[in-house]
Amino acid sequence: MTESYRKGEYVRYSCNGVCLVDDIRMTSLSRKDSPKEFYILKPVSNPSSTIFVPTGSPALVAKMARLPTREELDQLILSTKDEHLPWVDDRKVRLANFQAIIKACNLRELLCLISCIYQRKQALLRAGKKLGVSDETILQRAEDLVEDQVAFVLQVKGDQVKTYLREKLHP
C-alpha cells in the first residue's frame, strides 16, 4: 500500500529535494490521456517548477517521503554516528554503490555516505594526497541533498547545516 499525502504538506521527492504538496487533483497531461489524480508538487528550491506524481503509481509515490521532525532528525543523525560504509577500492564498483545511494536519496544512507567519503578524504590529506574528482563530486552532491532536507526541517540557512551535523556527531 502506498502512502497518502495531504495538500499543504512538505515532502521530499526523490532527489528533487523538499517539495510542497501544492494540490491533489484530477488532470490530463495530454489530450489523449483520460484524467488521473496527481499530487502537484512545488520544489521549495525552485517554486516555478512543478512535478506531477500520479497517485495511482506506487513506484512514483514511493519516491515521496515525509520529512522528519526535528527530534526524529536528531535521532537519525545520532544513530549514524557509529555506522560506517566500507570503502570499496574498485573505483567503478564504489561509484556505482555511491550513485545508487544518491539516487535513493535516503537521509540515513546519505549521512553514512558523507561520513565514509569524509573519513577517506581526511586519511588521504594526512598522507599528502587528494580525494579523486568523482568521489569529491559524489560527496558534494550528497552534502547538497542532506543540506536541503536538514536546513528545511531545522529552519536554518544551508551553510549552518554542516556545523549542526558536526556538533551532533562530535560534541
PDB file of N, CA and C in Angstrom, residues 68-142:
ATOM      1  N   PRO A  68      11.399  14.309   8.344  1.00  0.00           N
ATOM      2  CA  PRO A  68      11.418  14.002   9.780  1.00  0.00           C
ATOM      3  C   PRO A  68      11.161  15.265  10.599  1.00  0.00           C
ATOM      4  N   THR A  69      10.669  15.073  11.816  1.00  0.00           N
ATOM      5  CA  THR A  69      10.583  16.196  12.753  1.00  0.00           C
ATOM      6  C   THR A  69      12.000  16.495  13.233  1.00  0.00           C
ATOM      7  N   ARG A  70      12.168  17.573  13.953  1.00  0.00           N
ATOM      8  CA  ARG A  70      13.496  17.918  14.492  1.00  0.00           C
ATOM      9  C   ARG A  70      14.003  16.794  15.406  1.00  0.00           C
ATOM     10  N   GLU A  71      13.131  16.251  16.238  1.00  0.00           N
ATOM     11  CA  GLU A  71      13.507  15.177  17.154  1.00  0.00           C
ATOM     12  C   GLU A  71      13.902  13.916  16.369  1.00  0.00           C
ATOM     13  N   GLU A  72      13.101  13.566  15.368  1.00  0.00           N
ATOM     14  CA  GLU A  72      13.424  12.402  14.540  1.00  0.00           C
ATOM     15  C   GLU A  72      14.742  12.608  13.797  1.00  0.00           C
ATOM     16  N   LEU A  73      14.971  13.835  13.347  1.00  0.00           N
ATOM     17  CA  LEU A  73      16.214  14.150  12.645  1.00  0.00           C
ATOM     18  C   LEU A  73      17.407  13.974  13.575  1.00  0.00           C
ATOM     19  N   ASP A  74      17.308  14.495  14.796  1.00  0.00           N
ATOM     20  CA  ASP A  74      18.395  14.354  15.766  1.00  0.00           C
ATOM     21  C   ASP A  74      18.677  12.885  16.063  1.00  0.00           C
ATOM     22  N   GLN A  75      17.621  12.102  16.243  1.00  0.00           N
ATOM     23  CA  GLN A  75      17.796  10.662  16.494  1.00  0.00           C
ATOM     24  C   GLN A  75      18.470   9.985  15.304  1.00  0.00           C
ATOM     25  N   LEU A  76      18.054  10.353  14.118  1.00  0.00           N
ATOM     26  CA  LEU A  76      18.636   9.776  12.905  1.00  0.00           C
ATOM     27  C   LEU A  76      20.122  10.114  12.802  1.00  0.00           C
ATOM     28  N   ILE A  77      20.457  11.364  13.019  1.00  0.00           N
ATOM     29  CA  ILE A  77      21.856  11.789  12.949  1.00  0.00           C
ATOM     30  C   ILE A  77      22.694  11.015  13.966  1.00  0.00           C
ATOM     31  N   LEU A  78      22.211  10.956  15.201  1.00  0.00           N
ATOM     32  CA  LEU A  78      22.956  10.255  16.254  1.00  0.00           C
ATOM     33  C   LEU A  78      23.064   8.753  15.978  1.00  0.00           C
ATOM     34  N   SER A  79      22.046   8.178  15.360  1.00  0.00           N
ATOM     35  CA  SER A  79      22.087   6.733  15.068  1.00  0.00           C
ATOM     36  C   SER A  79      23.108   6.392  13.991  1.00  0.00           C
ATOM     37  N   THR A  80      23.536   7.375  13.215  1.00  0.00           N
ATOM     38  CA  THR A  80      24.528   7.105  12.165  1.00  0.00           C
ATOM     39  C   THR A  80      25.954   7.340  12.656  1.00  0.00           C
ATOM     40  N   LYS A  81      26.094   7.806  13.883  1.00  0.00           N
ATOM     41  CA  LYS A  81      27.405   8.184  14.420  1.00  0.00           C
ATOM     42  C   LYS A  81      28.430   7.054  14.304  1.00  0.00           C
ATOM     43  N   ASP A  82      28.043   5.845  14.644  1.00  0.00           N
ATOM     44  CA  ASP A  82      28.975   4.715  14.620  1.00  0.00           C
ATOM     45  C   ASP A  82      28.704   3.770  13.454  1.00  0.00           C
ATOM     46  N   GLU A  83      27.889   4.207  12.519  1.00  0.00           N
ATOM     47  CA  GLU A  83      27.563   3.394  11.350  1.00  0.00           C
ATOM     48  C   GLU A  83      28.464   3.828  10.198  1.00  0.00           C
ATOM     49  N   HIS A  84      29.194   2.884   9.629  1.00  0.00           N
ATOM     50  CA  HIS A  84      30.152   3.237   8.582  1.00  0.00           C
ATOM     51  C   HIS A  84      29.943   2.383   7.341  1.00  0.00           C
ATOM     52  N   LEU A  85      29.996   3.026   6.201  1.00  0.00           N
ATOM     53  CA  LEU A  85      30.024   2.300   4.934  1.00  0.00           C
ATOM     54  C   LEU A  85      31.467   1.877   4.688  1.00  0.00           C
ATOM     55  N   PRO A  86      31.660   0.678   4.172  1.00  0.00           N
ATOM     56  CA  PRO A  86      33.039   0.277   3.858  1.00  0.00           C
ATOM     57  C   PRO A  86      33.524   1.001   2.605  1.00  0.00           C
ATOM     58  N   TRP A  87      34.801   1.346   2.588  1.00  0.00           N
ATOM     59  CA  TRP A  87      35.404   1.953   1.412  1.00  0.00           C
ATOM     60  C   TRP A  87      35.727   0.833   0.430  1.00  0.00           C
ATOM     61  N   VAL A  88      35.243   0.943  -0.783  1.00  0.00           N
ATOM     62  CA  VAL A  88      35.496  -0.052  -1.819  1.00  0.00           C
ATOM     63  C   VAL A  88      36.629   0.469  -2.694  1.00  0.00           C
ATOM     64  N   ASP A  89      37.699  -0.308  -2.798  1.00  0.00           N
ATOM     65  CA  ASP A  89      38.870   0.143  -3.554  1.00  0.00           C
ATOM     66  C   ASP A  89      38.619   0.203  -5.058  1.00  0.00           C
ATOM     67  N   ASP A  90      37.784  -0.700  -5.576  1.00  0.00           N
ATOM     68  CA  ASP A  90      37.488  -0.702  -7.010  1.00  0.00           C
ATOM     69  C   ASP A  90      36.644   0.541  -7.323  1.00  0.00           C
ATOM     70  N   ARG A  91      37.231   1.484  -8.056  1.00  0.00           N
ATOM     71  CA  ARG A  91      36.577   2.768  -8.313  1.00  0.00           C
ATOM     72  C   ARG A  91      35.212   2.624  -8.983  1.00  0.00           C
ATOM     73  N   LYS A  92      35.112   1.762  -9.978  1.00  0.00           N
ATOM     74  CA  LYS A  92      33.835   1.611 -10.691  1.00  0.00           C
ATOM     75  C   LYS A  92      32.751   1.051  -9.778  1.00  0.00           C
ATOM     76  N   VAL A  93      33.101   0.050  -8.993  1.00  0.00           N
ATOM     77  CA  VAL A  93      32.127  -0.548  -8.068  1.00  0.00           C
ATOM     78  C   VAL A  93      31.732   0.476  -7.002  1.00  0.00           C
ATOM     79  N   ARG A  94      32.728   1.186  -6.472  1.00  0.00           N
ATOM     80  CA  ARG A  94      32.471   2.197  -5.446  1.00  0.00           C
ATOM     81  C   ARG A  94      31.530   3.281  -5.976  1.00  0.00           C
ATOM     82  N   LEU A  95      31.818   3.791  -7.160  1.00  0.00           N
ATOM     83  CA  LEU A  95      30.979   4.854  -7.718  1.00  0.00           C
ATOM     84  C   LEU A  95      29.565   4.360  -8.007  1.00  0.00           C
ATOM     85  N   ALA A  96      29.446   3.118  -8.464  1.00  0.00           N
ATOM     86  CA  ALA A  96      28.109   2.557  -8.699  1.00  0.00           C
ATOM     87  C   ALA A  96      27.340   2.474  -7.378  1.00  0.00           C
ATOM     88  N   ASN A  97      28.009   2.037  -6.314  1.00  0.00           N
ATOM     89  CA  ASN A  97      27.364   1.973  -4.996  1.00  0.00           C
ATOM     90  C   ASN A  97      26.967   3.359  -4.512  1.00  0.00           C
ATOM     91  N   PHE A  98      27.883   4.303  -4.651  1.00  0.00           N
ATOM     92  CA  PHE A  98      27.613   5.673  -4.203  1.00  0.00           C
ATOM     93  C   PHE A  98      26.470   6.295  -5.003  1.00  0.00           C
ATOM     94  N   GLN A  99      26.453   6.074  -6.309  1.00  0.00           N
ATOM     95  CA  GLN A  99      25.392   6.644  -7.143  1.00  0.00           C
ATOM     96  C   GLN A  99      24.033   6.046  -6.810  1.00  0.00           C
ATOM     97  N   ALA A 100      24.009   4.768  -6.425  1.00  0.00           N
ATOM     98  CA  ALA A 100      22.749   4.141  -6.014  1.00  0.00           C
ATOM     99  C   ALA A 100      22.222   4.806  -4.742  1.00  0.00           C
ATOM    100  N   ILE A 101      23.122   5.155  -3.826  1.00  0.00           N
ATOM    101  CA  ILE A 101      22.719   5.840  -2.591  1.00  0.00           C
ATOM    102  C   ILE A 101      22.193   7.235  -2.918  1.00  0.00           C
ATOM    103  N   ILE A 102      22.879   7.928  -3.799  1.00  0.00           N
ATOM    104  CA  ILE A 102      22.429   9.269  -4.214  1.00  0.00           C
ATOM    105  C   ILE A 102      21.037   9.178  -4.842  1.00  0.00           C
ATOM    106  N   LYS A 103      20.849   8.208  -5.710  1.00  0.00           N
ATOM    107  CA  LYS A 103      19.569   8.060  -6.410  1.00  0.00           C
ATOM    108  C   LYS A 103      18.430   7.755  -5.431  1.00  0.00           C
ATOM    109  N   ALA A 104      18.703   6.911  -4.428  1.00  0.00           N
ATOM    110  CA  ALA A 104      17.666   6.560  -3.450  1.00  0.00           C
ATOM    111  C   ALA A 104      17.314   7.747  -2.568  1.00  0.00           C
ATOM    112  N   CYS A 105      18.294   8.619  -2.322  1.00  0.00           N
ATOM    113  CA  CYS A 105      18.082   9.864  -1.576  1.00  0.00           C
ATOM    114  C   CYS A 105      17.559   9.633  -0.157  1.00  0.00           C
ATOM    115  N   ASN A 106      17.949   8.510   0.444  1.00  0.00           N
ATOM    116  CA  ASN A 106      17.570   8.199   1.819  1.00  0.00           C
ATOM    117  C   ASN A 106      18.502   8.957   2.757  1.00  0.00           C
ATOM    118  N   LEU A 107      17.955   9.727   3.656  1.00  0.00           N
ATOM    119  CA  LEU A 107      18.751  10.610   4.508  1.00  0.00           C
ATOM    120  C   LEU A 107      19.782   9.835   5.330  1.00  0.00           C
ATOM    121  N   ARG A 108      19.393   8.714   5.910  1.00  0.00           N
ATOM    122  CA  ARG A 108      20.325   7.900   6.699  1.00  0.00           C
ATOM    123  C   ARG A 108      21.495   7.440   5.834  1.00  0.00           C
ATOM    124  N   GLU A 109      21.199   6.904   4.671  1.00  0.00           N
ATOM    125  CA  GLU A 109      22.253   6.413   3.778  1.00  0.00           C
ATOM    126  C   GLU A 109      23.149   7.547   3.294  1.00  0.00           C
ATOM    127  N   LEU A 110      22.548   8.712   3.039  1.00  0.00           N
ATOM    128  CA  LEU A 110      23.340   9.868   2.608  1.00  0.00           C
ATOM    129  C   LEU A 110      24.302  10.315   3.709  1.00  0.00           C
ATOM    130  N   LEU A 111      23.834  10.322   4.948  1.00  0.00           N
ATOM    131  CA  LEU A 111      24.707  10.695   6.061  1.00  0.00           C
ATOM    132  C   LEU A 111      25.867   9.711   6.197  1.00  0.00           C
ATOM    133  N   CYS A 112      25.583   8.423   6.053  1.00  0.00           N
ATOM    134  CA  CYS A 112      26.644   7.407   6.121  1.00  0.00           C
ATOM    135  C   CYS A 112      27.613   7.558   4.952  1.00  0.00           C
ATOM    136  N   LEU A 113      27.106   7.881   3.778  1.00  0.00           N
ATOM    137  CA  LEU A 113      27.941   8.093   2.597  1.00  0.00           C
ATOM    138  C   LEU A 113      28.881   9.281   2.818  1.00  0.00           C
ATOM    139  N   ILE A 114      28.351  10.370   3.319  1.00  0.00           N
ATOM    140  CA  ILE A 114      29.167  11.559   3.582  1.00  0.00           C
ATOM    141  C   ILE A 114      30.270  11.219   4.580  1.00  0.00           C
ATOM    142  N   SER A 115      29.913  10.510   5.630  1.00  0.00           N
ATOM    143  CA  SER A 115      30.898  10.125   6.641  1.00  0.00           C
ATOM    144  C   SER A 115      31.999   9.261   6.037  1.00  0.00           C
ATOM    145  N   CYS A 116      31.620   8.307   5.211  1.00  0.00           N
ATOM    146  CA  CYS A 116      32.581   7.404   4.566  1.00  0.00           C
ATOM    147  C   CYS A 116      33.575   8.185   3.701  1.00  0.00           C
ATOM    148  N   ILE A 117      33.052   9.028   2.843  1.00  0.00           N
ATOM    149  CA  ILE A 117      33.928   9.782   1.938  1.00  0.00           C
ATOM    150  C   ILE A 117      34.761  10.795   2.718  1.00  0.00           C
ATOM    151  N   TYR A 118      34.161  11.426   3.713  1.00  0.00           N
ATOM    152  CA  TYR A 118      34.891  12.418   4.502  1.00  0.00           C
ATOM    153  C   TYR A 118      36.064  11.767   5.240  1.00  0.00           C
ATOM    154  N   GLN A 119      35.827  10.588   5.816  1.00  0.00           N
ATOM    155  CA  GLN A 119      36.909   9.882   6.512  1.00  0.00           C
ATOM    156  C   GLN A 119      38.028   9.519   5.544  1.00  0.00           C
ATOM    157  N   ARG A 120      37.666   9.073   4.365  1.00  0.00           N
ATOM    158  CA  ARG A 120      38.671   8.738   3.352  1.00  0.00           C
ATOM    159  C   ARG A 120      39.449   9.997   2.949  1.00  0.00           C
ATOM    160  N   LYS A 121      38.735  11.088   2.768  1.00  0.00           N
ATOM    161  CA  LYS A 121      39.362  12.354   2.382  1.00  0.00           C
ATOM    162  C   LYS A 121      40.384  12.783   3.432  1.00  0.00           C
ATOM    163  N   GLN A 122      40.018  12.676   4.716  1.00  0.00           N
ATOM    164  CA  GLN A 122      40.922  13.064   5.797  1.00  0.00           C
ATOM    165  C   GLN A 122      42.164  12.166   5.821  1.00  0.00           C
ATOM    166  N   ALA A 123      41.976  10.871   5.607  1.00  0.00           N
ATOM    167  CA  ALA A 123      43.117   9.941   5.582  1.00  0.00           C
ATOM    168  C   ALA A 123      44.054  10.268   4.423  1.00  0.00           C
ATOM    169  N   LEU A 124      43.489  10.590   3.274  1.00  0.00           N
ATOM    170  CA  LEU A 124      44.308  10.947   2.113  1.00  0.00           C
ATOM    171  C   LEU A 124      45.061  12.257   2.362  1.00  0.00           C
ATOM    172  N   LEU A 125      44.402  13.226   2.958  1.00  0.00           N
ATOM    173  CA  LEU A 125      45.052  14.512   3.259  1.00  0.00           C
ATOM    174  C   LEU A 125      46.237  14.319   4.209  1.00  0.00           C
ATOM    175  N   ARG A 126      46.046  13.445   5.212  1.00  0.00           N
ATOM    176  CA  ARG A 126      47.149  13.173   6.146  1.00  0.00           C
ATOM    177  C   ARG A 126      48.335  12.536   5.423  1.00  0.00           C
ATOM    178  N   ALA A 127      48.049  11.794   4.339  1.00  0.00           N
ATOM    179  CA  ALA A 127      49.101  11.139   3.553  1.00  0.00           C
ATOM    180  C   ALA A 127      49.614  12.055   2.440  1.00  0.00           C
ATOM    181  N   GLY A 128      49.130  13.305   2.404  1.00  0.00           N
ATOM    182  CA  GLY A 128      49.573  14.244   1.381  1.00  0.00           C
ATOM    183  C   GLY A 128      48.941  14.010   0.018  1.00  0.00           C
ATOM    184  N   LYS A 129      47.791  13.341   0.005  1.00  0.00           N
ATOM    185  CA  LYS A 129      47.100  13.044  -1.251  1.00  0.00           C
ATOM    186  C   LYS A 129      45.744  13.725  -1.264  1.00  0.00           C
ATOM    187  N   LYS A 130      45.087  13.663  -2.432  1.00  0.00           N
ATOM    188  CA  LYS A 130      43.763  14.264  -2.587  1.00  0.00           C
ATOM    189  C   LYS A 130      42.734  13.192  -2.934  1.00  0.00           C
ATOM    190  N   LEU A 131      41.510  13.512  -2.614  1.00  0.00           N
ATOM    191  CA  LEU A 131      40.379  12.669  -2.985  1.00  0.00           C
ATOM    192  C   LEU A 131      40.158  12.789  -4.487  1.00  0.00           C
ATOM    193  N   GLY A 132      39.806  11.693  -5.134  1.00  0.00           N
ATOM    194  CA  GLY A 132      39.547  11.721  -6.568  1.00  0.00           C
ATOM    195  C   GLY A 132      38.374  12.626  -6.914  1.00  0.00           C
ATOM    196  N   VAL A 133      38.382  13.131  -8.127  1.00  0.00           N
ATOM    197  CA  VAL A 133      37.349  14.066  -8.575  1.00  0.00           C
ATOM    198  C   VAL A 133      35.953  13.435  -8.501  1.00  0.00           C
ATOM    199  N   SER A 134      35.811  12.193  -8.920  1.00  0.00           N
ATOM    200  CA  SER A 134      34.486  11.561  -8.918  1.00  0.00           C
ATOM    201  C   SER A 134      33.967  11.382  -7.489  1.00  0.00           C
ATOM    202  N   ASP A 135      34.862  11.020  -6.559  1.00  0.00           N
ATOM    203  CA  ASP A 135      34.448  10.892  -5.160  1.00  0.00           C
ATOM    204  C   ASP A 135      34.099  12.262  -4.574  1.00  0.00           C
ATOM    205  N   GLU A 136      34.870  13.281  -4.927  1.00  0.00           N
ATOM    206  CA  GLU A 136      34.598  14.648  -4.467  1.00  0.00           C
ATOM    207  C   GLU A 136      33.235  15.127  -4.992  1.00  0.00           C
ATOM    208  N   THR A 137      32.924  14.793  -6.233  1.00  0.00           N
ATOM    209  CA  THR A 137      31.640  15.166  -6.835  1.00  0.00           C
ATOM    210  C   THR A 137      30.482  14.483  -6.110  1.00  0.00           C
ATOM    211  N   ILE A 138      30.644  13.198  -5.809  1.00  0.00           N
ATOM    212  CA  ILE A 138      29.605  12.457  -5.071  1.00  0.00           C
ATOM    213  C   ILE A 138      29.424  13.063  -3.685  1.00  0.00           C
ATOM    214  N   LEU A 139      30.522  13.380  -3.016  1.00  0.00           N
ATOM    215  CA  LEU A 139      30.459  13.988  -1.686  1.00  0.00           C
ATOM    216  C   LEU A 139      29.671  15.297  -1.741  1.00  0.00           C
ATOM    217  N   GLN A 140      29.966  16.133  -2.711  1.00  0.00           N
ATOM    218  CA  GLN A 140      29.274  17.422  -2.834  1.00  0.00           C
ATOM    219  C   GLN A 140      27.776  17.225  -3.084  1.00  0.00           C
ATOM    220  N   ARG A 141      27.444  16.278  -3.947  1.00  0.00           N
ATOM    221  CA  ARG A 141      26.026  16.007  -4.255  1.00  0.00           C
ATOM    222  C   ARG A 141      25.295  15.504  -3.010  1.00  0.00           C
ATOM    223  N   ALA A 142      25.931  14.594  -2.269  1.00  0.00           N
ATOM    224  CA  ALA A 142      25.315  14.054  -1.053  1.00  0.00           C
ATOM    225  C   ALA A 142      25.131  15.164  -0.016  1.00  0.00           C
TER     226      ALA A 142
END
